[in-house]
């Protein structure tokens, strides 16, 4: 986009430290304009930055002289390599106490829980009434955690996602896991081999490696260890 | 209490038009049950169809009587109120659940919201509050006070922060430190670790100190506990250590 004239007929007003400074990061121009208009209409708010992508937002934030009395509103729909989660993570690292409110419209809680995980202070669905959206911005600035406009069961689902243990790197290879899964059924090495289309000897090699890795001395030991470690889920009835 | 959002209040159809809202009251204190029953008797739309004093009894009566609203205490003999809700929520019923609890702590409020209660009242509230809340919950409104909702969200925020810090901690551990943690879990002494890894005992001790520092723990048991919590310890090894002990 080119700048037609250099004449700043309407120079932006100087930021007013009394007012809450809103940094708006929203890829959709119309939505961005709408939120900006809404925020500017509040006597206690002013829009300091409007950005359409992550790096632009980060750069603008770094150049701001103001250090407090600000809140960042980030739509989770920024995509590409520097997506919304990247931006939230970067902001959280560089501005640890800056209030960050994620927004967007989602049918699934996964994206929202990721946003909270990387450092957002809350989430507001963009489908809420405007006054509720503005209220979410104000409360985020005050340090509250917002979860607004989402289905009632999301609190529990997000909490469960956040609490699930860090994904364990499986110590077993995919093939070993396959062998062990079949071994649970109590088949002989020969039968396992037939099932997986490999030689009996290959199966026994796999099994002894599995035992070694899991620190087990028997098939049952390996199964217990793998199950305890969450590597193996045994179907009931087998 | 206002519920935020477009999707939040899609009230499932309750009992057929004009029919009474059927209420089941669960509390281990008969006197509290009486009070709640009294509160409901004042409202023409509410009909108390049963009472229960324990968790198992609550589950049983929910299944046989299929109430519209369950008024539930958290501290119950047998199965806790939270576990009662968890089980009922797995059953896909349209049952509304109002927690009426003596507890006002953050964890009770958060966990109630988390497992899917439709409302939360503290027993310090008035009798009229209870009846109004039963009616609100029956109509599909969530009854969490502004304070309770704030608390539930706050705890969720803390959970997110802890989980973020844990992930950061995990990524800050070196390969050697992870190895050492694994060996600690197996019950090896520093001397044994040193010979296993082919380094000096002093080096092992430095690694252990750094590891404890990063995990923010002070003892072996704490380190192992933290390691399992973070999914850092391969349980197969841990299990063997347990077997040999």
Short mmCIF file of C-alpha atoms in Angstrom, two decimals:
data_model
loop_
_atom_site.label_atom_id
_atom_site.label_comp_id
_atom_site.label_asym_id
_atom_site.label_seq_id
_atom_site.Cartn_x
_atom_site.Cartn_y
_atom_site.Cartn_z
CA UNK A 1 0.00 0.00 0.00
CA UNK A 2 1.33 3.44 -0.89
CA UNK A 3 0.98 6.58 1.06
CA UNK A 4 -0.60 9.26 -1.08
CA UNK A 5 0.26 12.37 0.86
CA UNK A 6 2.59 13.06 3.67
CA UNK A 7 0.39 15.73 5.15
CA UNK A 8 -0.68 14.50 8.56
CA UNK A 9 -3.86 16.49 8.62
CA UNK A 10 -5.22 14.27 11.35
CA UNK A 11 -2.23 13.38 13.45
CA UNK A 12 -3.14 10.68 15.94
CA UNK A 13 -3.81 12.11 19.38
CA UNK A 14 -1.10 11.58 21.95
CA UNK A 15 -1.66 8.45 24.00
CA UNK A 16 -3.45 9.26 27.20
CA UNK A 17 -1.91 7.33 30.09
CA UNK A 18 -5.17 7.55 31.98
CA UNK A 19 -6.83 5.38 29.42
CA UNK A 20 -6.39 1.69 28.84
CA UNK A 21 -4.26 1.21 25.73
CA UNK A 22 -5.54 -1.54 23.47
CA UNK A 23 -3.25 -3.35 21.07
CA UNK A 24 -5.36 -5.14 18.53
CA UNK A 25 -4.06 -8.03 16.44
CA UNK A 26 -6.70 -9.20 14.03
CA UNK A 27 -6.19 -10.58 10.52
CA UNK A 28 -9.66 -9.80 9.22
CA UNK A 29 -9.84 -6.11 8.30
CA UNK A 30 -13.55 -5.71 8.93
CA UNK A 31 -13.47 -7.41 12.30
CA UNK A 32 -10.41 -5.36 13.22
CA UNK A 33 -12.15 -2.14 12.26
CA UNK A 34 -15.20 -3.17 14.23
CA UNK A 35 -13.31 -3.93 17.43
CA UNK A 36 -11.21 -0.77 17.04
CA UNK A 37 -14.32 1.33 16.63
CA UNK A 38 -15.93 -0.31 19.62
CA UNK A 39 -12.88 0.18 21.84
CA UNK A 40 -12.31 3.77 20.73
CA UNK A 41 -15.88 4.59 21.64
CA UNK A 42 -15.18 3.72 25.28
CA UNK A 43 -14.25 6.75 27.41
CA UNK A 44 -11.65 4.70 29.28
CA UNK A 45 -9.99 3.06 26.28
CA UNK A 46 -7.88 3.97 23.30
CA UNK A 47 -6.51 1.84 20.48
CA UNK A 48 -2.73 2.18 20.39
CA UNK A 49 -1.93 -0.37 17.72
CA UNK A 50 -3.89 -2.15 15.03
CA UNK A 51 -1.99 -5.01 13.44
CA UNK A 52 -2.98 -7.67 10.99
CA UNK A 53 -0.13 -10.07 11.57
CA UNK A 54 2.09 -11.28 14.35
CA UNK A 55 5.42 -9.70 13.55
CA UNK A 56 3.86 -6.34 12.87
CA UNK A 57 2.24 -6.54 16.30
CA UNK A 58 5.45 -7.51 18.06
CA UNK A 59 7.41 -4.72 16.38
CA UNK A 60 4.81 -2.07 17.18
CA UNK A 61 4.70 -3.19 20.78
CA UNK A 62 8.45 -2.94 21.15
CA UNK A 63 8.41 0.60 19.79
CA UNK A 64 5.77 1.81 22.22
CA UNK A 65 7.10 3.99 24.98
CA UNK A 66 4.24 3.11 27.26
CA UNK A 67 4.98 0.14 29.51
CA UNK A 68 1.81 -0.26 31.53
CA UNK A 69 -1.92 0.25 31.26
CA UNK A 70 -2.12 -1.85 28.15
CA UNK A 71 -3.87 -4.98 27.00
CA UNK A 72 -3.32 -7.02 23.85
CA UNK A 73 -6.26 -8.56 22.04
CA UNK A 74 -5.16 -11.36 19.72
CA UNK A 75 -7.37 -13.24 17.32
CA UNK A 76 -6.39 -16.91 17.25
CA UNK A 77 -6.89 -16.97 13.47
CA UNK A 78 -3.44 -15.62 12.58
CA UNK A 79 -1.82 -18.34 10.54
CA UNK A 80 1.46 -19.09 8.85
CA UNK A 81 4.72 -19.78 10.61
CA UNK A 82 4.26 -16.83 12.95
CA UNK A 83 0.76 -17.66 14.01
CA UNK A 84 -1.28 -16.53 17.00
CA UNK A 85 0.29 -19.08 19.33
CA UNK A 86 3.75 -17.95 18.28
CA UNK A 87 2.79 -14.35 19.02
CA UNK A 88 1.32 -15.18 22.43
CA UNK A 89 4.40 -17.18 23.37
CA UNK A 90 6.74 -14.40 22.21
CA UNK A 91 4.80 -11.71 24.04
CA UNK A 92 4.66 -13.80 27.21
CA UNK A 93 8.44 -14.18 27.09
CA UNK A 94 9.24 -10.56 26.33
CA UNK A 95 6.48 -8.88 28.33
CA UNK A 96 5.75 -11.27 31.22
CA UNK A 97 3.13 -9.08 32.86
CA UNK A 98 1.34 -7.77 29.78
CA UNK A 99 -2.33 -8.85 29.84
CA UNK A 100 -3.15 -10.95 26.76
CA UNK A 101 -6.71 -11.70 25.71
CA UNK A 102 -7.23 -14.23 22.95
CA UNK A 103 -10.36 -14.06 20.84
CA UNK A 104 -11.98 -15.80 17.91
CA UNK A 105 -14.85 -18.12 17.18
CA UNK A 106 -14.27 -21.79 17.74
CA UNK A 107 -16.29 -24.94 17.79
CA UNK A 108 -13.52 -26.85 19.46
CA UNK A 109 -11.77 -26.13 22.75
CA UNK A 110 -8.33 -27.38 21.65
CA UNK A 111 -7.21 -24.07 20.16
CA UNK A 112 -8.33 -22.15 23.22
CA UNK A 113 -6.55 -24.46 25.62
CA UNK A 114 -3.37 -24.13 23.52
CA UNK A 115 -3.68 -20.34 23.70
CA UNK A 116 -3.96 -20.47 27.50
CA UNK A 117 -1.10 -22.93 27.66
CA UNK A 118 1.30 -20.70 25.72
CA UNK A 119 0.41 -17.69 27.83
CA UNK A 120 -2.93 -16.05 27.06
CA UNK A 121 -4.75 -14.74 30.14
CA UNK A 122 -8.14 -15.56 28.74
CA UNK A 123 -10.38 -16.08 25.77
CA UNK A 124 -13.49 -14.31 24.57
CA UNK A 125 -15.57 -15.56 21.68
CA UNK A 126 -16.08 -12.86 19.04
CA UNK A 127 -19.75 -13.85 18.82
CA UNK A 128 -20.57 -12.39 22.25
CA UNK A 129 -22.46 -9.09 22.44
CA UNK A 130 -20.15 -6.06 22.01
CA UNK A 131 -20.50 -4.90 25.62
CA UNK A 132 -19.42 -8.32 26.83
CA UNK A 133 -16.38 -8.20 24.54
CA UNK A 134 -15.42 -4.79 25.92
CA UNK A 135 -15.99 -6.04 29.45
CA UNK A 136 -13.64 -8.95 28.75
CA UNK A 137 -10.93 -6.49 27.64
CA UNK A 138 -11.34 -4.39 30.78
CA UNK A 139 -11.29 -7.38 33.11
CA UNK A 140 -8.24 -8.86 31.41
CA UNK A 141 -6.47 -5.55 31.95
CA UNK A 142 -7.36 -5.83 35.65
CA UNK A 143 -5.69 -9.22 35.82
CA UNK A 144 -8.75 -11.45 35.67
CA UNK A 145 -8.84 -14.69 33.72
CA UNK A 146 -11.61 -14.56 31.15
CA UNK A 147 -13.43 -17.44 29.53
CA UNK A 148 -16.37 -15.83 27.87
CA UNK A 149 -18.90 -16.95 25.32
CA UNK A 150 -17.84 -20.57 25.28
CA UNK A 151 -19.97 -23.66 25.93
CA UNK A 152 -20.37 -24.51 29.59
CA UNK A 153 -18.40 -27.74 29.42
CA UNK A 154 -15.27 -26.05 28.08
CA UNK A 155 -13.85 -25.17 31.47
CA UNK A 156 -13.60 -28.85 32.30
CA UNK A 157 -12.33 -29.86 28.89
CA UNK A 158 -9.66 -27.18 28.86
CA UNK A 159 -8.60 -28.07 32.41
CA UNK A 160 -8.30 -31.73 31.42
CA UNK A 161 -6.18 -30.84 28.41
CA UNK A 162 -3.92 -28.64 30.50
CA UNK A 163 -3.48 -31.30 33.14
CA UNK A 164 -2.81 -34.26 30.91
CA UNK A 165 0.81 -35.19 31.51
CA UNK A 166 3.47 -34.09 29.09
CA UNK A 167 3.38 -36.44 26.13
CA UNK A 168 5.75 -39.25 26.95
CA UNK A 169 8.13 -40.16 24.26
CA UNK A 170 7.56 -43.80 23.65
CA UNK A 171 10.63 -45.84 24.38
CA UNK A 172 9.32 -48.53 22.08
CA UNK A 173 9.41 -48.39 18.30
CA UNK A 174 6.14 -48.64 16.41
CA UNK A 175 6.97 -52.24 15.45
CA UNK A 176 7.82 -53.23 19.01
CA UNK A 177 4.56 -51.73 20.19
CA UNK A 178 2.75 -53.72 17.54
CA UNK A 179 4.43 -56.92 18.67
CA UNK A 180 3.61 -56.21 22.29
CA UNK A 181 -0.01 -55.43 21.48
CA UNK A 182 -0.38 -58.82 19.85
CA UNK A 183 1.61 -60.51 22.61
CA UNK A 184 -1.04 -59.33 25.09
CA UNK A 185 -3.41 -61.83 23.54
CA UNK A 186 -1.20 -64.63 24.76
CA UNK A 187 -0.06 -65.84 21.37
CA UNK A 188 3.18 -67.75 20.91
CA UNK A 189 6.06 -66.12 19.09
CA UNK A 190 5.23 -68.26 16.07
CA UNK A 191 1.59 -67.14 16.13
CA UNK A 192 2.61 -63.50 16.53
CA UNK A 193 4.94 -63.90 13.58
CA UNK A 194 2.17 -65.36 11.47
CA UNK A 195 -0.17 -62.53 12.45
CA UNK A 196 2.35 -59.81 11.60
CA UNK A 197 3.83 -61.60 8.62
CA UNK A 198 7.36 -61.93 10.03
CA UNK A 199 9.55 -64.83 11.08
CA UNK A 200 9.33 -66.31 14.56
CA UNK A 201 12.95 -65.38 15.17
CA UNK A 202 12.22 -61.71 14.38
CA UNK A 203 9.44 -61.77 16.93
CA UNK A 204 11.65 -63.18 19.68
CA UNK A 205 14.27 -60.51 18.90
CA UNK A 206 11.61 -57.82 19.19
CA UNK A 207 10.33 -59.30 22.44
CA UNK A 208 13.75 -59.46 24.06
CA UNK A 209 14.40 -55.82 23.09
CA UNK A 210 11.04 -54.84 24.51
CA UNK A 211 11.82 -56.63 27.78
CA UNK A 212 15.16 -54.92 27.98
CA UNK A 213 13.76 -51.46 27.30
CA UNK A 214 10.97 -51.86 29.80
CA UNK A 215 13.12 -53.54 32.37
CA UNK A 216 10.86 -56.54 32.36
CA UNK A 217 11.80 -60.18 32.67
CA UNK A 218 8.66 -61.73 31.29
CA UNK A 219 5.87 -61.02 28.88
CA UNK A 220 3.47 -60.18 31.66
CA UNK A 221 6.07 -57.88 33.20
CA UNK A 222 6.49 -56.08 29.89
CA UNK A 223 2.74 -55.69 29.51
CA UNK A 224 2.35 -54.31 33.02
CA UNK A 225 5.25 -51.91 32.54
CA UNK A 226 4.04 -50.68 29.15
CA UNK A 227 0.51 -50.27 30.42
CA UNK A 228 1.63 -48.36 33.50
CA UNK A 229 3.68 -46.10 31.28
CA UNK A 230 0.64 -45.42 29.14
CA UNK A 231 2.27 -46.97 26.07
CA UNK A 232 -0.25 -49.70 25.69
CA UNK A 233 -3.98 -49.70 26.09
CA UNK A 234 -5.50 -53.11 26.51
CA UNK A 235 -8.97 -53.55 25.07
CA UNK A 236 -11.27 -55.13 27.55
CA UNK A 237 -12.44 -58.54 26.50
CA UNK A 238 -9.21 -59.63 24.91
CA UNK B 1 -26.93 -15.56 37.08
CA UNK B 2 -26.08 -14.35 33.58
CA UNK B 3 -24.36 -16.82 31.38
CA UNK B 4 -21.98 -15.48 28.83
CA UNK B 5 -22.17 -16.37 25.25
CA UNK B 6 -24.32 -17.45 22.40
CA UNK B 7 -23.93 -21.16 22.88
CA UNK B 8 -24.25 -21.23 26.62
CA UNK B 9 -27.96 -21.14 27.22
CA UNK B 10 -29.49 -23.51 24.74
CA UNK B 11 -31.93 -24.79 27.32
CA UNK B 12 -32.71 -28.40 26.78
CA UNK B 13 -36.42 -29.00 27.01
CA UNK B 14 -37.37 -29.84 30.56
CA UNK B 15 -40.35 -31.78 31.73
CA UNK B 16 -43.41 -31.32 29.58
CA UNK B 17 -45.30 -28.04 29.79
CA UNK B 18 -46.89 -27.37 33.10
CA UNK B 19 -45.36 -30.40 34.77
CA UNK B 20 -43.51 -29.92 38.02
CA UNK B 21 -39.74 -29.88 38.27
CA UNK B 22 -38.77 -33.11 40.02
CA UNK B 23 -36.06 -32.57 42.61
CA UNK B 24 -33.79 -35.09 44.34
CA UNK B 25 -32.04 -33.85 47.47
CA UNK B 26 -28.71 -35.35 48.50
CA UNK B 27 -26.95 -34.45 51.73
CA UNK B 28 -25.58 -36.58 54.52
CA UNK B 29 -27.28 -34.41 57.14
CA UNK B 30 -31.03 -35.08 57.44
CA UNK B 31 -31.53 -31.59 58.82
CA UNK B 32 -30.01 -29.97 55.75
CA UNK B 33 -32.21 -32.16 53.56
CA UNK B 34 -35.23 -31.00 55.56
CA UNK B 35 -34.28 -27.36 55.08
CA UNK B 36 -33.87 -27.77 51.33
CA UNK B 37 -37.14 -29.70 51.15
CA UNK B 38 -38.83 -26.89 53.05
CA UNK B 39 -37.36 -24.32 50.68
CA UNK B 40 -38.70 -26.24 47.68
CA UNK B 41 -42.13 -26.75 49.22
CA UNK B 42 -42.63 -23.00 49.05
CA UNK B 43 -42.47 -23.07 45.27
CA UNK B 44 -45.40 -24.41 43.38
CA UNK B 45 -43.29 -25.60 40.43
CA UNK B 46 -40.98 -27.75 42.51
CA UNK B 47 -41.70 -31.26 43.65
CA UNK B 48 -39.25 -33.12 45.87
CA UNK B 49 -39.36 -36.74 44.72
CA UNK B 50 -36.68 -38.20 46.96
CA UNK B 51 -33.71 -37.83 49.25
CA UNK B 52 -30.39 -39.58 49.62
CA UNK B 53 -27.67 -39.45 52.26
CA UNK B 54 -24.71 -41.10 50.54
CA UNK B 55 -22.98 -41.04 47.17
CA UNK B 56 -24.00 -44.53 46.05
CA UNK B 57 -27.57 -43.89 47.14
CA UNK B 58 -27.55 -40.65 45.13
CA UNK B 59 -26.44 -42.45 41.98
CA UNK B 60 -28.99 -45.15 42.54
CA UNK B 61 -31.91 -42.78 43.01
CA UNK B 62 -30.86 -40.65 40.04
CA UNK B 63 -31.12 -43.74 37.87
CA UNK B 64 -34.38 -45.06 39.26
CA UNK B 65 -36.26 -41.80 39.84
CA UNK B 66 -34.76 -39.73 36.96
CA UNK B 67 -35.18 -36.33 38.63
CA UNK B 68 -34.95 -33.07 36.68
CA UNK B 69 -32.73 -31.41 39.25
CA UNK B 70 -30.25 -32.91 41.67
CA UNK B 71 -29.40 -30.81 44.71
CA UNK B 72 -26.08 -32.21 45.82
CA UNK B 73 -23.69 -31.84 48.73
CA UNK B 74 -20.00 -32.40 47.99
CA UNK B 75 -18.93 -34.17 51.16
CA UNK B 76 -20.80 -37.46 51.02
CA UNK B 77 -20.04 -40.88 52.48
CA UNK B 78 -19.15 -43.60 50.00
CA UNK B 79 -18.68 -41.62 46.80
CA UNK B 80 -17.87 -37.93 46.93
CA UNK B 81 -20.23 -35.40 45.39
CA UNK B 82 -17.69 -34.58 42.69
CA UNK B 83 -17.42 -38.24 41.72
CA UNK B 84 -21.20 -38.52 41.69
CA UNK B 85 -21.30 -35.67 39.16
CA UNK B 86 -18.51 -37.22 37.10
CA UNK B 87 -20.39 -40.50 36.85
CA UNK B 88 -23.70 -38.86 36.05
CA UNK B 89 -22.12 -36.70 33.37
CA UNK B 90 -20.87 -39.81 31.61
CA UNK B 91 -24.45 -40.97 31.30
CA UNK B 92 -25.65 -38.30 28.87
CA UNK B 93 -28.76 -37.37 30.81
CA UNK B 94 -30.37 -33.95 30.76
CA UNK B 95 -30.16 -33.86 34.54
CA UNK B 96 -29.35 -30.45 36.05
CA UNK B 97 -27.08 -30.46 39.06
CA UNK B 98 -26.98 -27.79 41.73
CA UNK B 99 -24.17 -28.13 44.26
CA UNK B 100 -25.08 -26.88 47.72
CA UNK B 101 -21.94 -27.15 49.75
CA UNK B 102 -20.51 -26.16 53.09
CA UNK B 103 -17.24 -25.56 51.30
CA UNK B 104 -16.39 -22.19 49.84
CA UNK B 105 -12.80 -22.91 48.91
CA UNK B 106 -11.37 -22.35 45.45
CA UNK B 107 -10.81 -25.99 44.73
CA UNK B 108 -14.41 -27.00 45.54
CA UNK B 109 -15.77 -24.24 43.30
CA UNK B 110 -13.38 -24.94 40.44
CA UNK B 111 -13.79 -28.70 40.53
CA UNK B 112 -17.59 -28.40 40.63
CA UNK B 113 -17.56 -26.22 37.52
CA UNK B 114 -15.02 -28.49 35.92
CA UNK B 115 -16.98 -31.73 36.31
CA UNK B 116 -20.11 -30.08 34.99
CA UNK B 117 -22.27 -28.79 37.83
CA UNK B 118 -24.90 -26.31 36.63
CA UNK B 119 -24.67 -24.23 39.76
CA UNK B 120 -22.88 -23.75 43.04
CA UNK B 121 -24.30 -22.41 46.27
CA UNK B 122 -22.67 -22.16 49.64
CA UNK B 123 -24.72 -23.28 52.60
CA UNK B 124 -24.29 -19.84 54.09
CA UNK B 125 -26.90 -18.60 51.59
CA UNK B 126 -30.54 -18.12 52.53
CA UNK B 127 -33.25 -20.74 52.11
CA UNK B 128 -34.91 -18.57 49.47
CA UNK B 129 -31.63 -18.54 47.53
CA UNK B 130 -31.71 -22.31 47.33
CA UNK B 131 -35.25 -22.49 45.93
CA UNK B 132 -34.53 -19.73 43.41
CA UNK B 133 -31.34 -21.48 42.35
CA UNK B 134 -33.15 -24.81 41.86
CA UNK B 135 -35.65 -23.07 39.62
CA UNK B 136 -32.95 -21.24 37.68
CA UNK B 137 -30.93 -24.39 37.16
CA UNK B 138 -34.08 -26.26 36.07
CA UNK B 139 -34.71 -23.63 33.39
CA UNK B 140 -31.21 -24.11 31.99
CA UNK B 141 -29.48 -21.16 33.58
CA UNK B 142 -26.09 -21.60 35.16
CA UNK B 143 -25.99 -20.50 38.76
CA UNK B 144 -22.48 -19.47 39.59
CA UNK B 145 -22.15 -16.14 41.35
CA UNK B 146 -19.86 -13.59 39.75
CA UNK B 147 -17.30 -14.34 42.47
CA UNK B 148 -17.52 -18.10 42.01
CA UNK B 149 -17.13 -17.75 38.27
CA UNK B 150 -14.13 -15.49 38.72
CA UNK B 151 -12.55 -18.00 41.09
CA UNK B 152 -13.13 -20.91 38.70
CA UNK B 153 -11.49 -18.99 35.86
CA UNK B 154 -8.64 -17.91 38.09
CA UNK B 155 -7.86 -21.51 39.01
CA UNK B 156 -7.99 -22.43 35.33
CA UNK B 157 -5.47 -19.66 34.66
CA UNK B 158 -3.19 -21.04 37.37
CA UNK B 159 -3.48 -24.48 35.85
CA UNK B 160 -2.42 -23.07 32.48
CA UNK B 161 0.54 -21.28 34.06
CA UNK B 162 1.70 -24.39 35.93
CA UNK B 163 1.39 -26.50 32.86
CA UNK B 164 3.39 -23.92 30.86
CA UNK B 165 6.10 -23.79 33.52
CA UNK B 166 6.27 -27.57 33.67
CA UNK B 167 6.75 -27.77 29.91
CA UNK B 168 9.46 -25.13 30.13
CA UNK B 169 11.17 -27.04 32.92
CA UNK B 170 11.08 -30.26 30.95
CA UNK B 171 12.65 -28.59 27.95
CA UNK B 172 15.37 -27.10 30.15
CA UNK B 173 16.68 -30.50 31.29
CA UNK B 174 19.76 -31.84 29.57
CA UNK B 175 19.98 -35.41 28.30
CA UNK B 176 22.33 -36.24 31.13
CA UNK B 177 19.98 -34.82 33.74
CA UNK B 178 17.12 -36.91 32.37
CA UNK B 179 19.34 -39.96 32.51
CA UNK B 180 20.26 -39.22 36.11
CA UNK B 181 16.60 -38.81 37.02
CA UNK B 182 15.90 -42.21 35.52
CA UNK B 183 18.70 -43.76 37.58
CA UNK B 184 17.48 -42.05 40.74
CA UNK B 185 14.10 -43.59 40.08
CA UNK B 186 15.76 -46.98 39.90
CA UNK B 187 17.20 -46.41 43.34
CA UNK B 188 20.88 -46.14 42.40
CA UNK B 189 23.29 -44.38 44.75
CA UNK B 190 25.53 -41.62 43.37
CA UNK B 191 28.40 -44.06 43.44
CA UNK B 192 26.42 -46.60 41.40
CA UNK B 193 25.27 -43.86 39.02
CA UNK B 194 28.86 -42.75 38.55
CA UNK B 195 30.00 -46.24 37.58
CA UNK B 196 26.94 -46.79 35.34
CA UNK B 197 27.60 -43.56 33.46
CA UNK B 198 31.39 -43.82 33.60
CA UNK B 199 31.90 -40.46 35.25
CA UNK B 200 33.14 -39.37 38.65
CA UNK B 201 30.87 -39.34 41.66
CA UNK B 202 31.49 -35.61 41.94
CA UNK B 203 30.16 -35.06 38.41
CA UNK B 204 27.07 -37.08 39.26
CA UNK B 205 26.52 -34.94 42.34
CA UNK B 206 26.75 -31.77 40.26
CA UNK B 207 24.19 -33.14 37.82
CA UNK B 208 21.92 -34.13 40.69
CA UNK B 209 22.20 -30.66 42.21
CA UNK B 210 21.34 -29.02 38.87
CA UNK B 211 18.48 -31.43 38.39
CA UNK B 212 17.03 -30.73 41.84
CA UNK B 213 17.38 -27.04 41.15
CA UNK B 214 15.48 -27.23 37.89
CA UNK B 215 12.78 -29.50 39.29
CA UNK B 216 12.58 -27.33 42.40
CA UNK B 217 12.89 -30.31 44.75
CA UNK B 218 15.18 -31.20 47.62
CA UNK B 219 15.03 -34.96 47.99
CA UNK B 220 15.22 -38.05 45.81
CA UNK B 221 11.65 -38.99 46.56
CA UNK B 222 10.45 -35.53 45.55
CA UNK B 223 12.53 -35.69 42.37
CA UNK B 224 11.02 -39.03 41.40
CA UNK B 225 7.54 -37.83 42.21
CA UNK B 226 8.04 -34.72 40.11
CA UNK B 227 9.56 -36.77 37.30
CA UNK B 228 6.56 -39.07 37.12
CA UNK B 229 4.21 -36.09 37.26
CA UNK B 230 6.01 -34.53 34.30
CA UNK B 231 6.13 -37.79 32.37
CA UNK B 232 9.93 -37.77 32.52
CA UNK B 233 10.42 -41.13 34.10
CA UNK B 234 9.88 -44.19 31.95
CA UNK B 235 7.65 -46.22 34.18
CA UNK B 236 9.03 -49.56 33.01
CA UNK B 237 12.27 -48.81 34.80
CA UNK B 238 10.47 -47.39 37.73
CA UNK B 239 8.30 -50.45 37.91
CA UNK B 240 11.32 -52.73 37.92
CA UNK B 241 12.87 -50.72 40.72
CA UNK B 242 9.65 -51.20 42.60
CA UNK B 243 9.70 -54.96 41.96
CA UNK B 244 13.27 -55.32 43.16
CA UNK B 245 12.69 -53.30 46.27
#
